[in-house]
Amino acid sequence: MASAAPAFLSAFPGLFQPERGFSFQRSTVRYGRLAPWVPVVGLEIHAQISSNSKLFSGSQVQFAAPPNSLVSFFDASLPGTLPVLNRRCVEAAVMTGLALNCSINKKSLFDRKHYFYADLPAGYQITQQRVPIAVNGSLSYSLCIDSKMSQMVTKTVRIKQIQLEQDSGKSLHDDTRSQTLVDLNRAGVGLMEVVMEPDMCCGEEAAAAVRELQLILQTLGSSQAVMAEGQLRVDANVSVHHPGEPYGVRTEVKNINSIRFLAKAIDYEIQRQIEELENGGTILNETRAFDSKLGCTVPMRDKEGKQDYRFMPEPNLPPLILYDAKSLPANMNHQQVINIDWIHERLPDLPSVKRKKLVEQYGILPEHSFTLLNEEGLAEFFESVVKQTQMKPKKVIGWILKDLLSYLKQHSLTVKESPVSSFVLADLLNLLEKKEISSTAAKQVLAELWKGEGKTPLEIVKEQKLELLQDQKELEQICQAVIDGHKNEVMAIKAGNPKVLNKLIGLVQKKTQGRSNPVLVKQLLEKKLSG
Amino acid sequence: MRALLLGAWLRAGRGLPRAPGSGRRHREHRGHSGHSEHSEHRPQAPLRQKVSVEVLQHLEHLALVDFRDAEGVERLQKAIQFADQLHEVNTDGVEPMDSVLEDRCLYLREDDVTEGNCTKELLENAREKVEEYFVAPPGNIPLPKLEEQETFLQGSQ
């Protein structure tokens, strides 16, 4: 963190102390040089709707296609074209609204938001400014209190509204030839704008809230919400004020490409504003871009002065009417009717519900359920292993989260790409559970399995001679031999130094080439020495 | 319904329709005292507010129009005056209407891909293109400031 801090902050060493900053992110108040400050963070999130065609036209929605190949006459804003609303986009917005505990407006309206930019061919964007499709919801998310991830706290952020709107095209700036290249493939794709109230106080909270929203959207299927592909874009509104005083001037931070950068950008901006104000400066109500290389925010080139969007009702679209079980019209074509209750009944289990079920069903810790759901496919993998093994879920979870997950991370693999399948892992854990191998041996086998050479766990065990010695008599003989050969150690133990026993256990392990059960060995040695 | 009433009134030059229901009359608050309600020929409503230079510059910047000369600005003032007649109507307790289509059904389309793949046609209209991209100037070029403009506004100072 310190390496990313810009030069001027080194002039104030007392202010920017990474360790202090980390712990203070937990509390609402930041301690500046002169006075306490309360940072206020609000988010505007644009999620691209997962649909086959665009919001108001029948051209395809697809990432990375030849430029201007997925563009209809309407998307190019040729005169004489009209918008036709895509039913799937409305359903996606209703699902999302319901999942975020919003009131769904049975009547919502479309408006035009006017501004000039090369990637907005019409000169306006069709959005829902006056009466959006959903309002007044909430999103609950969890944070770790400490760095050990052992204590979690639940927070809530209010959702002001969710609105349907069009995406713009893409501009590629060619500074060398002083021109902009415009690709309209993205123009007209459906977006859900989720507006969050400024209930957050730091980068970490914002990051956790966005992560949870991402999981919810992916669970619903209303958006794939992959930030790297631009399917989820987040703008942060940041301001600071003294406790008890009115909110300060806010800046808008854009160009944030990942959840990690979101936290960084917000924290940088909070620090920058505190610095500026404590030095007697003022904060401009401006738009700033986050520079991920430098780790700081800079004023944006094109956004000078306050914009006046000249909102007006979209004259080509009547109000959007939604129905529920009570208000369902009797004789309307059902393809033209969207029933909120019908959608509500079919909502899948949200992440918070899934986590609760995992904890209740398998007796794992809440933190474990978070990690399981945080990795695509990991929860399913875990449940699959549990089904195929006699080992208790509480023990299985350790193998999933510590061993499997760390291998996946080391090799940058997804759960789907894992060379070890749930069947194979369950097989291995069964060997361990039946005490045919020790846990150290099991880890060795897993390392071998990771090579993905198609051998079964049992084959590897036999190959590397990792089976535990089952012959009690042979084990006893070896223990006796070790005792007989190390009279000094025996005396030390009998004199009251039990730790020396571990040395003897180690010697037995060596003699058996690691094929003895250390617990059993300890028992045998203790029995012999007490006699 | 409400729009039709107003339209009929404007054409026939009749007296002001009374808004349904009670409500505070705004007329006296708007400086129209002494203005006759039932005249056949409607005189120009008194100019509520002269359009300032700052407003004109702001409009030119937002809508990328150029009022160019005194006649253009005068036309704008007259247009605003004409529209101000709407304030004569008491609309207390009346929901605004944005379109006569408000009670029509909004058609919902199925989520099928039916358009696109007409790159060549779309680029036919483009003056400049680079490898199937449209070409535009680099970012938004800010309009010259008031002091640098050579429009009428400068002369009016």
XYZ file of C-alpha atoms in Angstrom:
688
model
C 0.000 0.000 0.000
C 2.796 2.428 0.900
C 4.476 1.875 -2.448
C 1.343 2.972 -4.254
C 1.054 6.168 -2.226
C 1.917 9.208 -4.303
C 4.878 11.382 -3.471
C 3.086 14.126 -1.546
C 1.880 11.710 1.091
C 5.473 11.018 2.125
C 5.516 14.606 3.330
C 2.996 13.593 5.963
C 4.411 10.390 7.421
C 2.195 10.605 10.461
C -0.917 10.479 8.351
C -0.247 7.655 6.001
C 0.705 4.679 8.106
C -0.442 1.473 6.428
C -0.862 -0.507 9.627
C -2.828 2.237 11.340
C -4.882 2.836 8.220
C -5.785 -0.834 8.019
C -7.237 -0.987 11.518
C -9.008 2.337 11.148
C -10.836 1.119 8.104
C -12.925 -0.911 10.515
C -14.327 2.143 12.252
C -16.325 4.898 10.609
C -14.094 7.747 11.734
C -10.679 8.463 10.241
C -8.143 10.376 12.269
C -6.503 13.083 10.207
C -3.670 15.293 11.317
C -5.985 17.922 12.804
C -9.416 16.453 13.446
C -11.566 13.371 13.008
C -13.195 12.876 9.588
C -16.191 10.790 8.551
C -15.826 9.441 4.999
C -19.034 8.853 3.042
C -19.137 6.461 0.095
C -22.035 5.858 -2.310
C -21.984 3.632 -5.369
C -23.598 3.683 -8.818
C -23.350 0.275 -10.391
C -24.135 -0.601 -13.991
C -24.739 -4.290 -14.622
C -25.078 -5.506 -18.187
C -28.196 -7.641 -18.516
C -27.556 -11.197 -19.618
C -29.804 -11.487 -22.686
C -29.563 -12.644 -26.303
C -30.590 -9.344 -27.826
C -30.430 -5.690 -26.857
C -32.819 -3.641 -24.729
C -34.696 -1.927 -27.538
C -33.575 -3.772 -30.667
C -33.026 -7.281 -32.009
C -29.271 -7.120 -32.521
C -27.137 -9.603 -30.658
C -25.418 -9.072 -27.316
C -21.914 -10.513 -27.416
C -18.513 -9.586 -26.064
C -15.700 -9.283 -28.630
C -17.200 -9.381 -32.125
C -16.043 -7.661 -35.335
C -16.633 -3.914 -34.946
C -20.111 -2.665 -35.833
C -21.336 -6.154 -36.746
C -23.896 -6.391 -33.926
C -25.594 -3.107 -34.743
C -29.114 -2.560 -36.052
C -30.431 0.603 -37.703
C -31.998 1.620 -34.403
C -28.699 1.183 -32.524
C -26.994 3.380 -35.115
C -29.774 5.911 -34.544
C -30.791 6.107 -38.179
C -33.910 8.251 -38.631
C -37.256 6.474 -38.685
C -36.318 3.729 -36.229
C -38.190 3.119 -32.982
C -37.377 1.360 -29.689
C -39.109 -1.974 -28.940
C -38.695 -3.207 -25.365
C -37.137 -6.633 -24.747
C -39.225 -8.711 -22.321
C -36.227 -10.641 -20.955
C -34.569 -7.373 -19.832
C -37.659 -6.398 -17.859
C -37.749 -9.816 -16.178
C -34.060 -9.529 -15.283
C -34.665 -6.148 -13.653
C -37.686 -7.453 -11.717
C -35.700 -10.481 -10.466
C -32.874 -8.248 -9.346
C -35.268 -5.839 -7.649
C -36.950 -8.674 -5.762
C -33.607 -10.182 -4.718
C -32.587 -6.800 -3.322
C -35.817 -6.415 -1.320
C -37.067 -3.543 -3.478
C -40.623 -2.404 -4.116
C -41.339 -3.075 -7.754
C -43.106 -0.152 -9.405
C -46.062 -1.587 -11.283
C -45.934 1.464 -13.511
C -42.534 2.807 -14.539
C -41.589 5.319 -17.194
C -38.826 5.848 -19.743
C -36.978 9.128 -20.224
C -34.324 10.619 -22.482
C -31.065 11.826 -20.997
C -29.329 14.177 -23.448
C -25.586 14.649 -23.855
C -23.172 14.670 -26.753
C -20.530 11.991 -27.167
C -19.276 10.087 -30.197
C -20.400 6.712 -28.840
C -23.975 7.916 -28.253
C -25.297 8.258 -31.803
C -28.786 9.468 -30.838
C -27.451 12.266 -28.662
C -29.522 10.882 -25.793
C -29.732 7.724 -23.713
C -33.090 6.093 -22.944
C -33.203 5.590 -19.176
C -35.673 5.680 -16.275
C -35.068 8.853 -14.349
C -38.510 9.809 -12.999
C -40.105 6.503 -12.089
C -37.672 3.546 -12.241
C -38.701 -0.091 -12.192
C -37.656 -0.783 -8.566
C -37.030 1.375 -5.475
C -36.172 1.239 -1.775
C -34.317 -2.004 -1.328
C -31.374 -3.213 0.716
C -28.276 -5.333 0.339
C -26.635 -7.170 3.241
C -22.963 -8.032 3.081
C -20.323 -9.308 5.496
C -16.877 -8.127 6.483
C -14.105 -9.773 8.454
C -13.386 -7.967 11.699
C -9.810 -9.169 11.809
C -7.280 -10.368 9.303
C -7.584 -13.968 10.502
C -11.081 -14.193 8.979
C -12.478 -15.637 12.161
C -15.029 -12.971 13.042
C -17.528 -11.582 10.604
C -19.882 -8.641 10.917
C -22.972 -8.069 8.752
C -23.679 -4.647 7.299
C -26.496 -3.290 5.171
C -26.536 -0.716 2.424
C -29.798 0.787 1.190
C -30.641 0.513 -2.485
C -32.173 3.732 -3.697
C -33.406 2.401 -7.025
C -32.846 0.084 -9.957
C -33.477 1.414 -13.446
C -33.360 0.017 -16.956
C -31.204 1.921 -19.424
C -29.219 1.637 -22.644
C -25.483 1.111 -22.779
C -23.402 3.349 -25.050
C -20.973 2.226 -27.747
C -17.228 2.010 -27.240
C -14.734 4.739 -28.047
C -11.143 3.891 -28.856
C -8.993 6.959 -28.501
C -6.240 7.219 -31.079
C -4.182 10.114 -29.781
C -1.446 9.739 -32.413
C -3.862 10.463 -35.241
C -6.029 12.753 -33.110
C -9.202 10.788 -33.676
C -11.636 8.473 -31.924
C -12.736 5.163 -33.394
C -16.301 4.218 -32.543
C -17.694 0.685 -32.274
C -21.447 0.529 -31.681
C -21.658 -3.191 -30.856
C -22.292 -2.312 -27.225
C -24.682 0.556 -28.010
C -28.181 -0.310 -26.879
C -27.290 -3.311 -24.711
C -29.580 -3.446 -21.663
C -28.185 -2.222 -18.345
C -29.549 -2.280 -14.832
C -28.312 0.715 -12.915
C -28.272 -0.033 -9.189
C -28.004 3.117 -7.113
C -26.789 2.610 -3.549
C -27.262 5.211 -0.819
C -24.083 6.619 0.745
C -24.163 4.185 3.666
C -20.603 2.982 3.309
C -17.503 4.468 4.868
C -14.475 2.955 3.198
C -13.079 0.957 0.299
C -13.377 -2.359 2.093
C -17.119 -1.963 2.712
C -17.725 -0.927 -0.870
C -15.726 -3.879 -2.164
C -17.632 -6.342 0.037
C -20.990 -4.885 -1.024
C -20.099 -5.084 -4.711
C -18.809 -8.641 -4.315
C -22.101 -9.704 -2.730
C -24.097 -7.948 -5.449
C -21.976 -9.709 -8.047
C -22.744 -13.106 -6.466
C -26.455 -12.300 -6.317
C -26.579 -11.247 -9.969
C -24.692 -14.370 -11.017
C -26.987 -16.590 -8.948
C -30.084 -14.970 -10.494
C -28.557 -15.111 -13.953
C -29.759 -11.568 -14.609
C -26.173 -10.518 -15.280
C -22.911 -12.427 -15.571
C -21.369 -9.461 -13.759
C -17.771 -10.066 -14.838
C -15.954 -6.783 -14.189
C -13.077 -7.621 -16.471
C -15.460 -7.855 -19.447
C -17.241 -4.656 -18.560
C -20.427 -6.449 -17.524
C -20.243 -4.796 -14.108
C -19.072 -1.175 -13.870
C -18.850 0.716 -10.612
C -18.590 4.456 -10.029
C -17.939 5.676 -6.507
C -19.116 8.951 -4.963
C -16.773 9.988 -2.162
C -16.866 12.832 0.345
C -15.616 13.562 3.864
C -16.960 15.720 6.670
C -16.379 16.316 10.381
C -18.634 14.327 12.718
C -21.841 16.208 13.340
C -21.396 18.550 10.382
C -23.201 18.382 7.027
C -21.858 16.194 4.207
C -18.895 17.583 2.294
C -18.561 18.152 -1.457
C -18.384 14.831 -3.247
C -16.297 13.675 -6.185
C -17.201 10.908 -8.571
C -14.527 8.283 -9.254
C -14.717 6.336 -12.510
C -12.616 3.889 -14.523
C -12.424 1.199 -11.844
C -11.826 -2.206 -13.389
C -11.816 -4.637 -10.495
C -13.106 -5.021 -6.970
C -9.586 -4.744 -5.621
C -9.064 -1.429 -7.431
C -12.440 -0.223 -6.184
C -11.241 -0.453 -2.572
C -7.913 1.168 -3.486
C -9.493 4.015 -5.449
C -11.970 4.856 -2.694
C -9.370 4.770 0.056
C -7.000 6.917 -1.995
C -9.728 9.471 -2.696
C -10.718 9.637 0.984
C -7.093 10.303 1.958
C -6.672 12.854 -0.831
C -9.740 14.788 0.282
C -8.675 14.762 3.947
C -5.207 15.999 2.946
C -6.628 18.711 0.734
C -9.035 20.005 3.361
C -6.509 19.891 6.177
C -4.170 21.988 4.031
C -6.866 24.602 3.674
C -7.893 23.616 0.150
C -11.367 22.857 -1.180
C -12.853 19.836 -2.892
C -14.287 20.412 -6.367
C -17.506 18.652 -7.345
C -15.740 16.913 -10.227
C -15.326 13.560 -11.898
C -12.009 11.810 -11.407
C -10.556 8.729 -13.049
C -8.661 6.042 -11.167
C -5.198 5.355 -12.533
C -4.490 1.762 -11.564
C -0.787 1.971 -12.403
C -0.148 4.928 -10.118
C -2.814 3.982 -7.600
C -4.323 7.467 -7.527
C -7.249 9.467 -8.910
C -6.841 12.227 -11.483
C -9.352 14.777 -12.836
C -11.075 13.535 -15.983
C -10.495 15.332 -19.256
C -13.963 15.660 -20.747
C -16.098 16.281 -17.739
C -15.823 19.995 -17.127
C -18.593 21.745 -15.268
C -21.937 20.413 -14.217
C -23.895 18.579 -16.872
C -27.486 19.492 -17.652
C -29.045 16.395 -19.162
C -32.356 18.036 -20.168
C -34.396 15.007 -19.136
C -37.639 14.563 -21.048
C -40.168 11.719 -21.251
C -39.407 9.210 -24.031
C -42.275 9.940 -26.395
C -42.060 6.609 -28.232
C -42.641 4.382 -25.220
C -45.842 4.209 -23.163
C -45.492 3.415 -19.441
C -44.258 -0.079 -18.540
C -47.012 -1.878 -16.640
C -46.248 -4.929 -14.505
C -48.807 -7.188 -12.870
C -49.060 -9.461 -9.881
C -51.374 -12.369 -9.077
C -54.144 -10.004 -7.969
C -54.021 -7.530 -10.818
C -53.460 -10.049 -13.628
C -55.672 -9.063 -16.579
C -58.007 -11.823 -17.699
C -57.930 -11.674 -21.444
C -54.455 -10.489 -22.349
C -51.915 -12.414 -24.388
C -49.708 -13.961 -21.690
C -46.570 -13.162 -23.679
C -47.362 -9.490 -23.116
C -47.835 -9.886 -19.383
C -45.121 -9.869 -16.723
C -46.297 -11.261 -13.388
C -44.134 -10.148 -10.471
C -45.444 -12.911 -8.178
C -44.694 -15.589 -10.762
C -41.105 -14.354 -10.948
C -40.834 -14.152 -7.164
C -41.875 -17.789 -6.759
C -39.147 -18.877 -9.138
C -36.232 -16.974 -7.611
C -33.322 -19.301 -6.822
C -31.696 -19.448 -3.367
C -29.674 -16.290 -2.872
C -26.049 -16.558 -1.639
C -27.006 -15.626 1.941
C -29.578 -18.432 2.015
C -27.147 -20.900 0.452
C -24.512 -20.066 3.074
C -26.953 -20.552 5.898
C -27.981 -23.924 4.507
C -24.359 -25.032 4.173
C -23.638 -24.093 7.778
C -26.778 -25.786 9.078
C -26.492 -28.900 6.960
C -22.773 -29.579 7.316
C -21.842 -27.911 10.583
C -19.129 -25.789 8.991
C -18.216 -22.298 10.159
C -19.850 -19.206 8.584
C -16.444 -18.045 7.316
C -16.104 -21.369 5.490
C -19.440 -20.878 3.773
C -18.230 -17.508 2.508
C -15.095 -19.003 1.006
C -17.090 -21.849 -0.539
C -19.446 -19.469 -2.306
C -16.716 -17.038 -3.240
C -15.148 -19.538 -5.622
C -17.221 -20.646 -8.589
C -18.139 -24.321 -8.281
C -16.378 -24.891 -4.960
C -19.538 -25.367 -2.905
C -20.815 -27.972 -5.367
C -17.416 -29.717 -5.297
C -17.490 -29.794 -1.490
C -21.006 -31.241 -1.375
C -20.102 -33.815 -3.982
C -17.099 -34.997 -1.943
C -19.172 -35.166 1.243
C -21.672 -37.399 -0.513
C -18.992 -39.823 -1.651
C -17.034 -40.178 1.590
C -17.576 -41.349 5.130
C -15.398 -38.543 6.454
C -17.315 -35.928 8.434
C -18.007 -32.673 6.554
C -16.197 -30.716 9.263
C -13.022 -32.594 8.352
C -13.643 -32.562 4.621
C -13.893 -28.764 4.634
C -10.278 -28.526 5.769
C -9.118 -30.523 2.762
C -11.244 -28.419 0.424
C -10.286 -25.002 1.758
C -6.675 -25.595 2.741
C -5.359 -28.194 0.351
C -7.504 -28.134 -2.796
C -8.092 -24.394 -2.875
C -4.449 -23.505 -2.298
C -3.400 -25.795 -5.164
C -5.979 -24.173 -7.427
C -4.797 -20.688 -6.495
C -1.137 -21.561 -6.942
C -1.784 -22.773 -10.457
C -4.446 -20.153 -11.261
C -7.042 -22.794 -12.010
C -10.786 -22.714 -11.572
C -12.613 -25.519 -9.788
C -13.806 -26.757 -13.174
C -10.194 -27.070 -14.345
C -9.089 -29.030 -11.274
C -7.045 -32.103 -12.224
C -8.399 -33.752 -9.085
C -12.102 -34.521 -9.353
C -14.481 -34.786 -6.413
C -14.632 -38.549 -6.960
C -10.859 -38.910 -6.719
C -10.592 -36.698 -3.649
C -13.383 -38.600 -1.926
C -11.537 -41.820 -2.719
C -8.400 -40.457 -1.055
C -10.280 -39.206 1.991
C -11.866 -42.628 2.392
C -8.421 -44.223 2.614
C -7.535 -41.726 5.297
C -10.803 -42.258 7.145
C -10.318 -46.027 7.140
C -6.895 -45.401 8.626
C -5.178 -47.133 5.755
C -2.861 -44.136 5.422
C -1.770 -41.300 7.682
C -2.737 -37.693 6.990
C 0.861 -36.889 6.065
C 0.752 -39.688 3.521
C -2.582 -38.387 2.252
C -1.017 -35.010 1.527
C 1.759 -36.758 -0.379
C -0.797 -38.654 -2.431
C -2.678 -35.455 -3.194
C 0.505 -33.835 -4.461
C 0.959 -36.806 -6.791
C -2.701 -36.741 -7.872
C -2.326 -33.097 -8.758
C -0.071 -34.052 -11.625
C -3.222 -35.409 -13.214
C -1.633 -38.564 -14.570
C -4.819 -40.547 -14.068
C -3.610 -42.783 -11.262
C -6.025 -43.656 -8.488
C -5.154 -42.826 -4.878
C -4.767 -46.505 -4.057
C -2.323 -46.970 -6.925
C -0.170 -44.112 -5.679
C -0.272 -45.435 -2.117
C 0.967 -48.819 -3.306
C 3.593 -47.249 -5.587
C 5.091 -45.105 -2.879
C 4.551 -47.689 -0.145
C 2.541 -45.327 1.983
C 0.217 -47.861 3.597
C 0.069 -47.712 7.352
C 1.513 -50.689 9.117
C -1.484 -52.730 10.127
C 0.464 -55.401 11.977
C 0.261 -54.402 15.645
C 2.899 -56.944 16.685
C 5.454 -55.638 14.185
C 4.815 -52.103 15.370
C 5.260 -53.116 18.989
C 8.541 -54.770 18.155
C 9.822 -51.626 16.442
C 8.744 -49.489 19.408
C 10.516 -51.798 21.775
C 13.634 -51.695 19.633
C 13.655 -47.907 19.686
C 13.170 -47.856 23.444
C 15.995 -50.347 23.920
C 18.307 -48.355 21.697
C 17.788 -44.986 23.379
C 18.222 -45.433 27.105
C 19.097 -41.750 27.693
C 15.865 -40.520 26.177
C 13.887 -43.074 28.172
C 15.465 -41.826 31.374
C 14.616 -38.227 30.459
C 10.994 -39.130 29.902
C 10.764 -41.052 33.154
C 12.399 -38.109 34.919
C 9.431 -35.977 33.930
C 10.245 -34.569 30.470
C 7.411 -35.857 28.303
C 8.436 -33.836 25.256
C 11.287 -36.202 24.576
C 8.647 -38.765 23.692
C 8.183 -36.944 20.403
C 11.768 -37.805 19.514
C 11.057 -41.458 20.033
C 7.899 -41.235 17.981
C 9.968 -39.635 15.242
C 12.484 -42.464 15.387
C 9.718 -45.051 15.045
C 8.332 -43.133 12.073
C 11.756 -43.198 10.492
C 12.105 -46.919 10.997
C 8.672 -47.543 9.479
C 9.363 -45.113 6.652
C 6.462 -42.929 7.735
C 3.992 -45.763 7.609
C 3.025 -45.739 11.232
C 0.074 -44.011 12.787
C 1.675 -41.476 15.141
C -1.259 -41.595 17.559
C -0.973 -45.352 17.879
C 2.806 -45.162 18.223
C 2.491 -42.664 21.039
C 0.021 -44.911 22.835
C 2.294 -47.953 22.469
C 5.393 -46.118 23.652
C 3.580 -44.612 26.620
C 2.242 -48.027 27.569
C 5.700 -49.558 27.388
C 7.359 -46.780 29.315
C 4.810 -46.718 32.092
C 5.182 -50.393 32.678
C -58.054 14.557 -22.433
C -56.465 17.496 -20.756
C -54.201 18.200 -23.745
C -57.169 18.152 -26.133
C -59.041 20.671 -23.996
C -56.108 23.042 -23.979
C -55.597 22.628 -27.717
C -59.234 23.433 -28.408
C -59.018 26.492 -26.227
C -55.936 27.794 -27.984
C -57.501 27.390 -31.412
C -60.915 28.852 -30.544
C -59.447 31.697 -28.552
C -62.023 31.139 -25.858
C -61.764 31.977 -22.211
C -59.661 29.976 -19.829
C -61.069 26.590 -18.819
C -61.505 26.243 -15.076
C -59.430 23.403 -13.660
C -61.614 20.740 -12.012
C -61.716 20.723 -8.249
C -60.639 23.434 -5.899
C -57.156 24.597 -5.426
C -55.193 27.701 -4.793
C -55.373 30.068 -7.720
C -51.871 30.830 -8.808
C -52.719 33.680 -11.090
C -52.411 36.344 -8.462
C -48.979 35.058 -7.493
C -47.648 35.346 -10.985
C -48.030 39.023 -11.563
C -50.941 38.713 -13.954
C -53.293 40.897 -11.943
C -55.485 43.013 -14.087
C -55.268 40.505 -16.904
C -58.653 39.756 -18.409
C -59.695 36.092 -18.371
C -62.306 36.078 -21.070
C -60.876 38.220 -23.879
C -61.329 37.066 -27.468
C -57.952 38.236 -28.734
C -55.241 37.285 -26.366
C -52.602 39.952 -25.995
C -49.032 38.823 -25.521
C -48.481 37.680 -21.959
C -46.073 40.107 -20.303
C -42.485 38.887 -20.550
C -41.784 37.142 -17.250
C -38.051 37.120 -17.564
C -35.669 38.376 -20.203
C -33.390 35.655 -21.436
C -29.962 36.459 -20.024
C -26.654 36.106 -21.825
C -25.558 33.375 -19.419
C -28.679 31.343 -20.162
C -28.173 31.784 -23.895
C -24.578 30.657 -23.703
C -25.576 27.666 -21.592
C -28.267 26.705 -24.134
C -25.853 27.036 -27.027
C -23.387 24.808 -25.192
C -25.937 22.142 -24.273
C -27.868 21.879 -27.483
C -25.079 22.868 -29.866
C -27.217 25.520 -31.504
C -26.079 28.980 -32.516
C -28.465 31.869 -32.037
C -26.283 33.856 -34.359
C -28.003 37.252 -34.356
C -30.542 39.526 -32.655
C -33.370 38.097 -34.747
C -32.576 34.581 -33.553
C -32.604 35.616 -29.914
C -35.816 37.576 -30.414
C -37.443 34.519 -31.947
C -36.384 32.527 -28.895
C -37.885 35.125 -26.536
C -41.162 35.067 -28.456
C -41.251 31.277 -28.334
C -40.791 31.329 -24.570
C -43.504 33.955 -24.207
C -45.875 31.843 -26.279
C -45.195 28.771 -24.159
C -45.634 30.819 -20.953
C -49.351 30.974 -21.726
C -49.526 27.480 -20.298
C -49.046 29.008 -16.855
C -52.493 30.578 -17.171
C -54.038 27.182 -16.590
C -54.521 26.090 -13.017
C -53.190 22.570 -12.839
C -53.491 22.018 -9.092
C -54.155 18.379 -8.305
C -53.878 17.403 -11.974
C -51.357 14.702 -12.972
C -48.989 15.838 -15.708
C -49.395 14.030 -19.011
C -46.373 13.325 -21.205
C -48.061 11.587 -24.079
C -51.475 10.746 -25.503
C -50.135 7.189 -25.677
C -50.143 6.899 -21.908
C -52.900 4.314 -21.796
C -51.606 2.266 -24.692
C -50.010 -1.100 -24.071
C -46.200 -1.167 -24.192
C -45.369 -3.997 -26.537
C -42.839 -6.546 -25.185
C -40.567 -8.244 -27.687
C -39.252 -11.811 -27.305
C -35.515 -12.051 -26.632
C -34.496 -13.301 -30.103
C -31.677 -12.088 -32.323
C -33.334 -10.687 -35.442
C -31.098 -7.833 -36.548
C -27.495 -6.805 -37.039
C -24.780 -8.005 -39.402
C -25.148 -4.996 -41.666
C -21.770 -3.388 -41.091
C -21.280 -2.466 -44.732
C -24.639 -0.727 -44.989
C -24.119 1.241 -41.808
C -20.671 2.415 -42.845
C -21.944 3.602 -46.225
C -23.096 6.832 -44.627
C -19.852 7.467 -42.781
C -17.674 10.216 -44.194
C -14.601 8.655 -42.651
C -13.980 5.104 -41.560
C -11.027 3.047 -40.383
C -11.301 -0.738 -40.675
C -15.051 -0.860 -39.996
C -14.891 1.678 -37.172
C -16.633 5.030 -37.393
C -14.198 7.920 -37.047
C -14.931 10.824 -34.722
C -12.904 13.768 -33.435
C -10.819 13.088 -30.307
C -13.192 13.412 -27.319
C -15.498 16.352 -26.810
C -13.977 19.548 -28.125
C -15.005 22.288 -25.665
C -16.841 25.226 -27.236
C -14.790 28.432 -27.337
C -15.400 30.633 -24.325
C -17.727 33.653 -24.574
C -14.816 36.068 -25.128
C -13.648 34.078 -28.121
C -17.049 33.540 -29.724
C -17.949 35.467 -32.799
C -21.661 35.234 -32.407
C -24.251 37.854 -31.710
C -23.935 37.350 -27.976
C -20.610 39.105 -27.957
C -22.101 42.135 -29.641
C -24.925 42.360 -27.174
C -22.583 43.054 -24.249
